[in-house]
Short mmCIF file of C-alpha atoms in Angstrom, two decimals:
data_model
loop_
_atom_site.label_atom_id
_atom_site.label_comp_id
_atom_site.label_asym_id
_atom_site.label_seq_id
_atom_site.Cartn_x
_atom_site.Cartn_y
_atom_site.Cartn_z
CA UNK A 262 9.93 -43.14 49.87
CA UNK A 263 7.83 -40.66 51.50
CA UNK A 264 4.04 -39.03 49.53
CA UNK A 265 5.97 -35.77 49.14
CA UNK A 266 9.53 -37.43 47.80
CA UNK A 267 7.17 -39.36 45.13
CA UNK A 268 4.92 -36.42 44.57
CA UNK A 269 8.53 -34.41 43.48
CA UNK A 270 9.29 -37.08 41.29
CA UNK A 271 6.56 -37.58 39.99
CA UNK A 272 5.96 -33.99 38.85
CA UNK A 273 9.57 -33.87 37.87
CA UNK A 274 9.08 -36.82 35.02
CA UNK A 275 5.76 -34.78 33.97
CA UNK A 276 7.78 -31.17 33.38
CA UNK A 277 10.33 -33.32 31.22
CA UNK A 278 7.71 -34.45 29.08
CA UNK A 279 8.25 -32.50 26.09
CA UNK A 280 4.88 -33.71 24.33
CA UNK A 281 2.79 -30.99 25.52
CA UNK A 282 4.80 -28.28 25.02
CA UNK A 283 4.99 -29.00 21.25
CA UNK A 284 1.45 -29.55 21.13
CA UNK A 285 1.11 -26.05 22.51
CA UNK A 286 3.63 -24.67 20.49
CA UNK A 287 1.36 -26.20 17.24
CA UNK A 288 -1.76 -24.86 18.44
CA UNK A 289 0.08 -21.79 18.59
CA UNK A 290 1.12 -21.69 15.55
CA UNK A 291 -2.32 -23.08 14.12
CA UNK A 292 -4.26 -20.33 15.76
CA UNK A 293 -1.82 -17.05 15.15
CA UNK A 294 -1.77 -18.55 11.05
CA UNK A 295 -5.47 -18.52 11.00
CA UNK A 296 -5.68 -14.72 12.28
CA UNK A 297 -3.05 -13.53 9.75
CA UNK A 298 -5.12 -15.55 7.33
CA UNK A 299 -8.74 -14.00 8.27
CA UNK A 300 -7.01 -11.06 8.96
CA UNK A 301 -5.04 -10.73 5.60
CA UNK A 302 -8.31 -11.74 3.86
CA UNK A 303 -10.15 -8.70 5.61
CA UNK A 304 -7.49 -6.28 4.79
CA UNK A 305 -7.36 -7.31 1.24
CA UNK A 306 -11.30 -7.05 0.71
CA UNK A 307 -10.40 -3.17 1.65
CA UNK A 308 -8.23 -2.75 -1.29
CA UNK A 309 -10.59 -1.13 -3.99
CA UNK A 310 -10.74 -2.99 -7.18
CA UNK A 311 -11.97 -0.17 -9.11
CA UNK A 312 -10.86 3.29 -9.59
CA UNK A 313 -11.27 5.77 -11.79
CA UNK A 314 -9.63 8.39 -14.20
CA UNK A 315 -9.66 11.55 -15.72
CA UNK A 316 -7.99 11.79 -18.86
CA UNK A 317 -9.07 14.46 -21.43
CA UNK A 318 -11.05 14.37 -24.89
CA UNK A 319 -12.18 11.88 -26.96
CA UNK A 320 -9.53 12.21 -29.46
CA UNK A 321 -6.58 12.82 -27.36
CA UNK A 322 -3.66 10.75 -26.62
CA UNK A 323 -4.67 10.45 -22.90
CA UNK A 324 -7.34 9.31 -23.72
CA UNK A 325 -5.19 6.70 -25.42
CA UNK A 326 -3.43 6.18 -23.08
CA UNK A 327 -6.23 5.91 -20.08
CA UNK A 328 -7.70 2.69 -22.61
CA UNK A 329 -3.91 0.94 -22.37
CA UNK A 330 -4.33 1.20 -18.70
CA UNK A 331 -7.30 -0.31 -18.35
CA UNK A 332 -6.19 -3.58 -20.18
CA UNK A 333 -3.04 -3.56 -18.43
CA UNK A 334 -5.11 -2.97 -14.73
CA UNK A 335 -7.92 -5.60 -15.87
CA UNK A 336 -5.31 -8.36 -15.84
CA UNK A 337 -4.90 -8.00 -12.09
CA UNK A 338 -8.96 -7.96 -11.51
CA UNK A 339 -8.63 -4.21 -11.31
CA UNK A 340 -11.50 -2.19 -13.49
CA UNK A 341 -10.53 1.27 -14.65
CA UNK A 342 -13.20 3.13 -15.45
CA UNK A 343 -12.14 6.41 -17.59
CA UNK A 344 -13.80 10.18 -17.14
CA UNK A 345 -13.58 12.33 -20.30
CA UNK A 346 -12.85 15.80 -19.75
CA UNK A 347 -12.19 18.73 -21.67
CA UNK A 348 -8.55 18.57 -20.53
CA UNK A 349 -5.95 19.45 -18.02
CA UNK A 350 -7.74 21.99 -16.06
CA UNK A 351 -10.73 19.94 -15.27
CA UNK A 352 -8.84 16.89 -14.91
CA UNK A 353 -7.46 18.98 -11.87
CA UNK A 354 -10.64 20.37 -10.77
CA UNK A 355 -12.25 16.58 -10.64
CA UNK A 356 -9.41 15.73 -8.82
CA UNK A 357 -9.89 18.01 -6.10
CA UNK A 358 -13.77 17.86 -5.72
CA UNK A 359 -14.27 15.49 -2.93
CA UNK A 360 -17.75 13.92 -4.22
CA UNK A 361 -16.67 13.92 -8.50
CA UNK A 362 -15.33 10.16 -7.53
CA UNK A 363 -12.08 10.71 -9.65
CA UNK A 364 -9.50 9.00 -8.05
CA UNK A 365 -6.39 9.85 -10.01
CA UNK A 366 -5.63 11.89 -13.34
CA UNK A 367 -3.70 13.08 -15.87
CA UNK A 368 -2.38 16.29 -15.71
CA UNK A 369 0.57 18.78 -17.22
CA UNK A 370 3.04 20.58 -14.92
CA UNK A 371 2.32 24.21 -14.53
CA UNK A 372 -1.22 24.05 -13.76
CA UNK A 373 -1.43 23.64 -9.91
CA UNK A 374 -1.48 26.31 -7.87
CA UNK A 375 0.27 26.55 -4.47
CA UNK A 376 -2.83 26.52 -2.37
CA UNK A 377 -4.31 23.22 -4.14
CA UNK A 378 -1.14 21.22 -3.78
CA UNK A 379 -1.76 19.33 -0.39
CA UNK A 380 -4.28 16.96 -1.04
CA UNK A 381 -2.96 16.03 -4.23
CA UNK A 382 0.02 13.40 -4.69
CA UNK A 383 2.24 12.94 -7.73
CA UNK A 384 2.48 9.35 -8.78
CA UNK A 385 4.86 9.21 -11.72
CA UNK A 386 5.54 12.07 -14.78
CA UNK A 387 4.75 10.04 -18.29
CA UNK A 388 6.57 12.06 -21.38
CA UNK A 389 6.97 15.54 -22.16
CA UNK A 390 4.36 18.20 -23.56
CA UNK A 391 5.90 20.97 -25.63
CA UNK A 392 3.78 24.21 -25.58
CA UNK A 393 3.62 24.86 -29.84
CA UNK A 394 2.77 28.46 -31.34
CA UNK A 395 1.84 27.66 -34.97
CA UNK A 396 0.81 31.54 -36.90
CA UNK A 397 1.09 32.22 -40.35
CA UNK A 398 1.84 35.00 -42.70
CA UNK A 399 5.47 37.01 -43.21
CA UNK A 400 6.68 38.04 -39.48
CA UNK A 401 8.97 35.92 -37.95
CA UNK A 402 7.51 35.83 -34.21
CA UNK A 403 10.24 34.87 -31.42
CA UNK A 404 8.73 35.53 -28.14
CA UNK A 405 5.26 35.44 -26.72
CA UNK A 406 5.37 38.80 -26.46
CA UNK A 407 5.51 38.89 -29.90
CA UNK A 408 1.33 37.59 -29.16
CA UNK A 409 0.28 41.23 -28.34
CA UNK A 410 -2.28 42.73 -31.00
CA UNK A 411 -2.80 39.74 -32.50
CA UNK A 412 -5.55 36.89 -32.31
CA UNK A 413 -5.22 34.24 -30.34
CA UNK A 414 -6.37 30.81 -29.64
CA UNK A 415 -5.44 30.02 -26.52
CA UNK A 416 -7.74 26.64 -25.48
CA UNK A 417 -10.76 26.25 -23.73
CA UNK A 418 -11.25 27.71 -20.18
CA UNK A 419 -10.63 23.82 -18.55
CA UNK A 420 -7.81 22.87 -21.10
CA UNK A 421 -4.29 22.15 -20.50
CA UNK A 422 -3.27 24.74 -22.41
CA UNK A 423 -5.15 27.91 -21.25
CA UNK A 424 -3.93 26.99 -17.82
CA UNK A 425 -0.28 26.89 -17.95
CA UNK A 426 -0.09 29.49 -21.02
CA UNK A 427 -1.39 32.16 -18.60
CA UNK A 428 1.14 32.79 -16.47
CA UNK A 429 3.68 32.84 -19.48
CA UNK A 430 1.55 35.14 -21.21
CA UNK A 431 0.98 37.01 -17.87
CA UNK A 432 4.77 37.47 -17.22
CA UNK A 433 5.02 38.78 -21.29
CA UNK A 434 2.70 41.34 -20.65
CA UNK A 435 0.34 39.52 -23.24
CA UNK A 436 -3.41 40.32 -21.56
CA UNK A 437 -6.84 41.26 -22.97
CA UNK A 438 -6.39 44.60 -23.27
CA UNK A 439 -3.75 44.21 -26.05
CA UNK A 440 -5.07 40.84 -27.83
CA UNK A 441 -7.71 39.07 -28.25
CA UNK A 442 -8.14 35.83 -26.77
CA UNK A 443 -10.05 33.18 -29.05
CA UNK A 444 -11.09 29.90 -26.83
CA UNK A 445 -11.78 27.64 -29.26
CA UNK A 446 -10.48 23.64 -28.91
CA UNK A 447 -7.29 22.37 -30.48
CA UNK A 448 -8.61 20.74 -33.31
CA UNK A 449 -11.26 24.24 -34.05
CA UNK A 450 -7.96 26.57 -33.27
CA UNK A 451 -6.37 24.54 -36.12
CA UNK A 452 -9.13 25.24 -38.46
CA UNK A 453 -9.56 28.81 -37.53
CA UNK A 454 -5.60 28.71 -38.14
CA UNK A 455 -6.34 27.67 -41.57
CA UNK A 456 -8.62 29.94 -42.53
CA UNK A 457 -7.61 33.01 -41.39
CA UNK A 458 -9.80 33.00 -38.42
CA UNK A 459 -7.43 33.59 -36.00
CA UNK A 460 -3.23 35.13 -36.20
CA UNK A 461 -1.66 32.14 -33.79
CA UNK A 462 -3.06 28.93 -31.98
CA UNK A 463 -1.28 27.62 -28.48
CA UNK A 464 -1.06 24.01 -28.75
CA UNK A 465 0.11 21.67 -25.67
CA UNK A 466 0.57 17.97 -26.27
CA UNK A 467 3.22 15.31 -27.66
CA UNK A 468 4.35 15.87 -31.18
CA UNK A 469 1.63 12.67 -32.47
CA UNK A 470 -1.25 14.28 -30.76
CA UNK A 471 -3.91 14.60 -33.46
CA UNK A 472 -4.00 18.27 -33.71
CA UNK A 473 -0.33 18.68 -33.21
CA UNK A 474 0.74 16.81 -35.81
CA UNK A 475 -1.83 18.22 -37.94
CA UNK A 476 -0.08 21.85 -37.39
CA UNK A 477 3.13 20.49 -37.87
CA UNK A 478 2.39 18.91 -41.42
CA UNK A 479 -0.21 21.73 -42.66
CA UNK A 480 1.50 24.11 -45.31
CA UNK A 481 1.96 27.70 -44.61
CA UNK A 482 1.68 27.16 -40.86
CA UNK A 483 4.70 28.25 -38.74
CA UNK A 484 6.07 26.80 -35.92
CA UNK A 485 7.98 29.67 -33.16
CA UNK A 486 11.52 28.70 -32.39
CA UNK A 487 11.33 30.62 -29.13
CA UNK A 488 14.03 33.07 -28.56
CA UNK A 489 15.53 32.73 -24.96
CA UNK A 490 13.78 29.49 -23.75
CA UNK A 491 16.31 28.91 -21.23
CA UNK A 492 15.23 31.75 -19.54
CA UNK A 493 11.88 30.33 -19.18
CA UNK A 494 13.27 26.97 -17.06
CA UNK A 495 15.02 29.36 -14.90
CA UNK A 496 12.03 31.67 -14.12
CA UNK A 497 9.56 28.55 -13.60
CA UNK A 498 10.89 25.00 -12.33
CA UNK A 499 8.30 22.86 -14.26
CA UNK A 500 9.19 24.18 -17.57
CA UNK A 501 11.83 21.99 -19.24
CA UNK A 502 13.75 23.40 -22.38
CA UNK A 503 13.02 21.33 -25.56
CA UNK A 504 14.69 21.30 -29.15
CA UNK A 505 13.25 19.53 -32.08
CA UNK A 506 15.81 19.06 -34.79
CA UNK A 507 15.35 19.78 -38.60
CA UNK A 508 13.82 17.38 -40.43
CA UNK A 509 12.67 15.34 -37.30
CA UNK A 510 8.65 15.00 -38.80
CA UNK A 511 9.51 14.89 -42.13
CA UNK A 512 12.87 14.19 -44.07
CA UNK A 513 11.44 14.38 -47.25
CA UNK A 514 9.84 17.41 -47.01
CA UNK A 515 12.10 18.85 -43.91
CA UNK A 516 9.91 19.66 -41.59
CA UNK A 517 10.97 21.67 -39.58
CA UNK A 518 13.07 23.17 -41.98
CA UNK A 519 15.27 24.74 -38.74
CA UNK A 520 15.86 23.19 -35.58
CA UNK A 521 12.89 24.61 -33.32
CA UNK A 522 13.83 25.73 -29.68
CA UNK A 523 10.50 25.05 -27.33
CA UNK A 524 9.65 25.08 -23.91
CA UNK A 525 7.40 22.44 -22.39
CA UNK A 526 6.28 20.42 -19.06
CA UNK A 527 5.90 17.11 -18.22
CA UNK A 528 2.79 14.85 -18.40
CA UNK A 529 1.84 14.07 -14.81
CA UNK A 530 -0.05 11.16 -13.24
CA UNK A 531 -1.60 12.32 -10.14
CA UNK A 532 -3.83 10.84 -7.66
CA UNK A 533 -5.83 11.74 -4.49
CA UNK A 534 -3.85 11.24 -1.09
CA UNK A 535 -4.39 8.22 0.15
CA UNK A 536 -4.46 6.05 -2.61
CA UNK A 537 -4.43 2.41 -2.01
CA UNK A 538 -1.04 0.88 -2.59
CA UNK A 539 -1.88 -2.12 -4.40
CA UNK A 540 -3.14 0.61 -6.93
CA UNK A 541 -0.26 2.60 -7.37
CA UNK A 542 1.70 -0.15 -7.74
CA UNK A 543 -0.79 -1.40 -10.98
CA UNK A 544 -0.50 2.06 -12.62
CA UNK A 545 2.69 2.91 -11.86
CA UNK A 546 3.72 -1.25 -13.58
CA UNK A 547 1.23 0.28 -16.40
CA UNK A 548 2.76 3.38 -16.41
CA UNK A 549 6.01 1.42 -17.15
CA UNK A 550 5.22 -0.55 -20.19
CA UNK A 551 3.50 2.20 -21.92
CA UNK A 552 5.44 5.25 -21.75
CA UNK A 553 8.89 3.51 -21.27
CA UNK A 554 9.81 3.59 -25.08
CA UNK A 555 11.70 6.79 -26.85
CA UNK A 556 9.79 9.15 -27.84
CA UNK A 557 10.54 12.37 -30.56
CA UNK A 558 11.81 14.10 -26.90
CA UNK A 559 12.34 10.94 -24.36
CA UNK A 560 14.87 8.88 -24.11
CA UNK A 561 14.50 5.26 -23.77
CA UNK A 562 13.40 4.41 -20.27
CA UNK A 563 13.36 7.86 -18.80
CA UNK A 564 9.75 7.94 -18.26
CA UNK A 565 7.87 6.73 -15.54
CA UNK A 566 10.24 8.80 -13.27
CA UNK A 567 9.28 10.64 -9.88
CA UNK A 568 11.54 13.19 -10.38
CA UNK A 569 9.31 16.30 -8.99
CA UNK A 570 7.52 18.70 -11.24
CA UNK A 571 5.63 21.12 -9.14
CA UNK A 572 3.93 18.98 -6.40
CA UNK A 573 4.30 16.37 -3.95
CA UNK A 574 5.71 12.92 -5.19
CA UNK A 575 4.37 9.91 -3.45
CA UNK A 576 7.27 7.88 -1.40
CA UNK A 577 4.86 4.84 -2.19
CA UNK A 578 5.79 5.17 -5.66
CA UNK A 579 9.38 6.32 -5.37
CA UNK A 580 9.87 3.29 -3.32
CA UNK A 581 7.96 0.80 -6.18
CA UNK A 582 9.92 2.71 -9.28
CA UNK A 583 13.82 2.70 -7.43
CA UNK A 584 13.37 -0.64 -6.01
CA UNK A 585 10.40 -2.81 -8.68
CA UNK A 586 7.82 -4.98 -7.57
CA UNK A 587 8.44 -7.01 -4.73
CA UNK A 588 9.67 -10.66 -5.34
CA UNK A 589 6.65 -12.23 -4.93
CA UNK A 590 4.93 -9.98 -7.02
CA UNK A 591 7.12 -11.23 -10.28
CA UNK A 592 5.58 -14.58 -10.30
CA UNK A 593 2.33 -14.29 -8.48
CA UNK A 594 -0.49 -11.85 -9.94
CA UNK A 595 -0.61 -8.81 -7.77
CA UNK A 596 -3.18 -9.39 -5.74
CA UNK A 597 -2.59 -12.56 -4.85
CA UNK A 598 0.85 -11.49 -3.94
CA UNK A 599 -0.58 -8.88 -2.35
CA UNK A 600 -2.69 -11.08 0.22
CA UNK A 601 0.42 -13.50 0.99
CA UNK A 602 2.44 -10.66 1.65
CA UNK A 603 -0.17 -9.40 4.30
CA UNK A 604 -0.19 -12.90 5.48
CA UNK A 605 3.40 -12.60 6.53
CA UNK A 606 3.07 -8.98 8.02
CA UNK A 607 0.47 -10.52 10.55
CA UNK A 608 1.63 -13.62 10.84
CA UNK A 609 5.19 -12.54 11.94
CA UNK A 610 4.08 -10.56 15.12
CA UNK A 611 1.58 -12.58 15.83
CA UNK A 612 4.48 -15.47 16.38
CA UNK A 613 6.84 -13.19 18.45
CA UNK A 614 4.12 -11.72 20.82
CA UNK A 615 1.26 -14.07 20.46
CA UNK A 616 3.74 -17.31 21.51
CA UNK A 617 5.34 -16.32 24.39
CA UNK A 618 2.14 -14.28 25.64
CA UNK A 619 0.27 -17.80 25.71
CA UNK A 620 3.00 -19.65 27.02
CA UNK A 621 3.09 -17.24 29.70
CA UNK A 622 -0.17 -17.24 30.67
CA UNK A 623 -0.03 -20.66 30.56
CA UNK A 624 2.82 -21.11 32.80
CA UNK A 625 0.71 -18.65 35.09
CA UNK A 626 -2.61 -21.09 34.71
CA UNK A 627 -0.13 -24.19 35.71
CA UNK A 628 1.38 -22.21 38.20
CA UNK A 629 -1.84 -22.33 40.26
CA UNK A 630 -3.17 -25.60 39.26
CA UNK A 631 -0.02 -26.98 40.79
CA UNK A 632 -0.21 -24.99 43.71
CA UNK A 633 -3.88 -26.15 44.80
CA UNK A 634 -2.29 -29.79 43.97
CA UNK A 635 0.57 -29.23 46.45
CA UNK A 636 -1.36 -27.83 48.80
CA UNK A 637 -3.47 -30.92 48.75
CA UNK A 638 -0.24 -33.08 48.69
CA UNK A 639 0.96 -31.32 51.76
CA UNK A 640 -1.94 -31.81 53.95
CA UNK A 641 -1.64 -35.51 52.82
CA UNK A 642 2.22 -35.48 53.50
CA UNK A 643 1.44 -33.89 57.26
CA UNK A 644 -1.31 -36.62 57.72
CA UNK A 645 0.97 -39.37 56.38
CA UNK A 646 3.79 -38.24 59.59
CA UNK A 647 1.24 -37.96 62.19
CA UNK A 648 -0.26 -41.54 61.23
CA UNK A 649 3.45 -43.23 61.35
CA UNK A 650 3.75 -41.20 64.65
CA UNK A 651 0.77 -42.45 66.44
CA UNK A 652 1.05 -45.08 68.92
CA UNK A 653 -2.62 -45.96 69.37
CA UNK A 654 -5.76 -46.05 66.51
CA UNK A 655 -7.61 -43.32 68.56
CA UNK A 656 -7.45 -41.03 66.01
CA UNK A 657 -8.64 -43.23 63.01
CA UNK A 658 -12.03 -41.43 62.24
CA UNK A 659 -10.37 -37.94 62.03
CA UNK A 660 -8.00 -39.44 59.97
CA UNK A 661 -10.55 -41.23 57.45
CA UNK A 662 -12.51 -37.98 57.45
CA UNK A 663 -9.18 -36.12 56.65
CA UNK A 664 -8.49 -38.39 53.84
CA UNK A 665 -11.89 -38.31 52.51
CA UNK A 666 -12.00 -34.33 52.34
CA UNK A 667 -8.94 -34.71 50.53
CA UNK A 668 -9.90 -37.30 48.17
CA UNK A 669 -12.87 -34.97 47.19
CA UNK A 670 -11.33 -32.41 46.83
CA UNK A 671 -9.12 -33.72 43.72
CA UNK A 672 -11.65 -35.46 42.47
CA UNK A 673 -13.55 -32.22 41.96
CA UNK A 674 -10.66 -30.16 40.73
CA UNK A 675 -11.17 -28.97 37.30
CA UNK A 676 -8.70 -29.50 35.68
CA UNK A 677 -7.12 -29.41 31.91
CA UNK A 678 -6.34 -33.36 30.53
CA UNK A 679 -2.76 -32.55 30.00
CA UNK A 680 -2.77 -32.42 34.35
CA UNK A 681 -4.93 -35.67 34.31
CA UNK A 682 -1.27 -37.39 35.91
CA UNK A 683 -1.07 -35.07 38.45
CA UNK A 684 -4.51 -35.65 39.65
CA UNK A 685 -4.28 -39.24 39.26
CA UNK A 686 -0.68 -39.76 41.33
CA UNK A 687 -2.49 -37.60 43.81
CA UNK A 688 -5.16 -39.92 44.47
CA UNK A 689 -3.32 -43.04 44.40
CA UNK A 690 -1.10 -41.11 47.13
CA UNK A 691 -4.83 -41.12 49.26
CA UNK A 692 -4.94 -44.47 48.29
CA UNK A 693 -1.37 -45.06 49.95
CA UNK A 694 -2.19 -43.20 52.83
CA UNK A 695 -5.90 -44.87 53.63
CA UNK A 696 -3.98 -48.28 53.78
CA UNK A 697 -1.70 -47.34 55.81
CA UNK A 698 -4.36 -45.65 58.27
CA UNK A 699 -6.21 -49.23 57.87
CA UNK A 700 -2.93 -51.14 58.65
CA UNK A 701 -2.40 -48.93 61.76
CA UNK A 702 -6.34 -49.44 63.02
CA UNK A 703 -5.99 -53.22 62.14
CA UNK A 704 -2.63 -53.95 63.88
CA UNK A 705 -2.49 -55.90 67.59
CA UNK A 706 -1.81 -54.49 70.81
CA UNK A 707 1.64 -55.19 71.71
CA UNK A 708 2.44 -57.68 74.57
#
């Protein structure tokens, strides 16, 4: 068999040896896990662990509700850190200050104007909030336009309720030059109620906010059953018509004594754009076991919902309340599963692009490895014909010199181990060849 017929061969049973190829295909695998690892671990360390709220005052039920959320967050290594306000309107305003550090708040329909709408996202609406006009004495008020000449307590300038009365009272023709406007807090509108202080108080809120339920048990105070409230849901999409039934607060003493028709919003948890997902997820799972029980107005289970109020809803949390947390997410806390689902997300296109990019490249690096080997082989394989040809030993020196160039030159090829046989058959091929060149110088003249 000739150098290049065993050279063939011999690189023949070298590509059929599947043992490198799997060894590659491991250190592939090795090396592409490790990025999605460091590279899951990075991306995680981005995801805030705190964030903070704005609720509302001391003694509301936001505020409430803000504390329930931070015990449900803290079990998922997530610290809420709560901002009392004086209500709706500078909930809002927080929210929209760039520097105030308020990442998400709590906030009623009705109150965001058109122009502030865009850098604000919806997250999830929480229960309703009827707007209640509580007045006393012997006229039997039906409409807010009924409000004109009278006084009024209509909330401080940030509350919820000073903001999305106004354009009701606006659109009734109810304005400062035909009543007087008292902004005292719920709680001081309820004692200025009482004592004659002011003619009617505005309240906004759930039926067991403090003040609320206060106005609904307190004798002599009535409660408006407003006249035409559909009308209202019509003429402004956040507004949802309300009825409370007679009797609903009290049986005994049947309160109301009527059933009450009232207009209302919905309770609205908003956040900045941009909010990290992880996070939404926690409040929106919060959101879920707090406010998912009926209510005086709610029906079981139909709150959290994202069904749109008056701005825009996130699709990150449309997506987590149709569909629930993710599978690994029911058994593993969320940030863990969290990190192994990032894990995947890298890991996954790292495998279908970073594999067959390396085993390219490394067919490309064998590629020429094996070329400078056959070149090597074929000056051997040219040497190896002319030294069976020759008839005489005239040309042994050139030939040793030949052989010795080529022997140096694959013993200086660098070269990966996993080529170490290539090298080796190459120089037992020299070998082959120098003893022949020795047998040829050594044989006898014939004759």
């Amino acid at each position: 068999m000739t150098i290049h017929n065993e050279a063939l061969a011999h690189q023949e049973e070298s590509l059929g040896d599947s043992h490198p190829r799997v060894r590659r295909a491991a250190l592939m695998l090795v090396v592409a896990l490790s990025i999605a690892l460091l590279g899951a671990w990075y991306l995680e360390g981005t995801v805030p662990r705190h964030a903070v709220v704005a609720s509302g005052t001391e003694f509301g039920v936001n505020h409430l509700h803000a504390q329930r959320y931070g015990r449900i967050l803290a079990r998922d290594g997530v610290s809420l850190e709560e901002r009392l306000t004086a209500g709706g309107a500078e909930n809002l305003r927080l929210l929209l200050e760039a520097d105030s550090g308020v990442d998400m708040a709590i906030i009623p329909g009705g109150i965001v104007r058109a122009k502030e709408d865009r850098r604000i996202l919806m997250l999830a609406t929480l229960y309703y909030e009827p707007l209640w006009v509580f007045y006393r004495g012997d006229a039997n008020l039906t409409q807010l336009s009924d409000l004109r000449q009278k006084r009024v307590a209509v909330g401080t300038p940030e509350s919820s309720v000073r903001a999305f009365a106004e354009p009701l009272l606006v659109a009734n023709d109810v304005s400062v030059a035909n009543t007087t406007f008292d902004l005292r807090g719920h709680l001081d509108a309820v004692a200025a109620l009482r004592n004659g202080e002011v003619d009617v108080i505005l309240l906004l809120g759930p039926i067991h906010a403090g003040p609320v339920w206060a106005a609904l048990n307190e004798p002599g105070f009535k409660l408006m059953s407003l006249s035409g409230a559909e009308a209202y849901q019509r003429r402004f999409p956040y507004i949802t018509k309300l009825s409370l039934p007679p009797g609903s607060v009290d049986f005994a003493k049947q309160v109301p004594d009527k059933e009450i028709q009232l207009i209302g919003t919905k309770a609205m948890l908003v956040a900045r754009e941009g909010l990290a997902f992880p996070l939404v997820q926690l409040l929106l799972d919060a959101a879920r076991e707090v406010h998912a029980t009926q209510g005086f107005f709610e029906e079981p289970a139909e709150f959290p919902n994202t069904m749109p109020v008056d701005i825009p809803v996130s699709v990150d949390a449309m997506r987590h309340l149709r569909f629930g947390p993710k599978m690994l997410q029911r058994y593993m806390p969320l940030v863990a599963a969290s990190y192994v689902e990032r894990v995947f997300v890298l890991l996954v296109p790292l495998v279908v692009v970073l594999i067959p990019l390396i085993e390219f490249c490394w067919q490309v690096f064998k590629t020429i490895i094996m070329r400078r080997i056959h070149l090597l082989y074929g000056e051997l394989a040219l040497l190896e014909r002319e030294v069976d040809a020759a008839t005489d030993k005239t040309s042994t020196t050139r030939w040793l010199a030949t052989l010795e160039r080529i022997e140096r030159s694959a013993g200086s090829m660098k070269i990966p181990s996993s080529f170490a046989n290539e090298a080796y058959a190459l120089r037992e091929h020299v070998r082959f060849v120098r003893r022949e060149v020795e047998a040829k110088t050594n044989e006898q003249p014939k004759g």
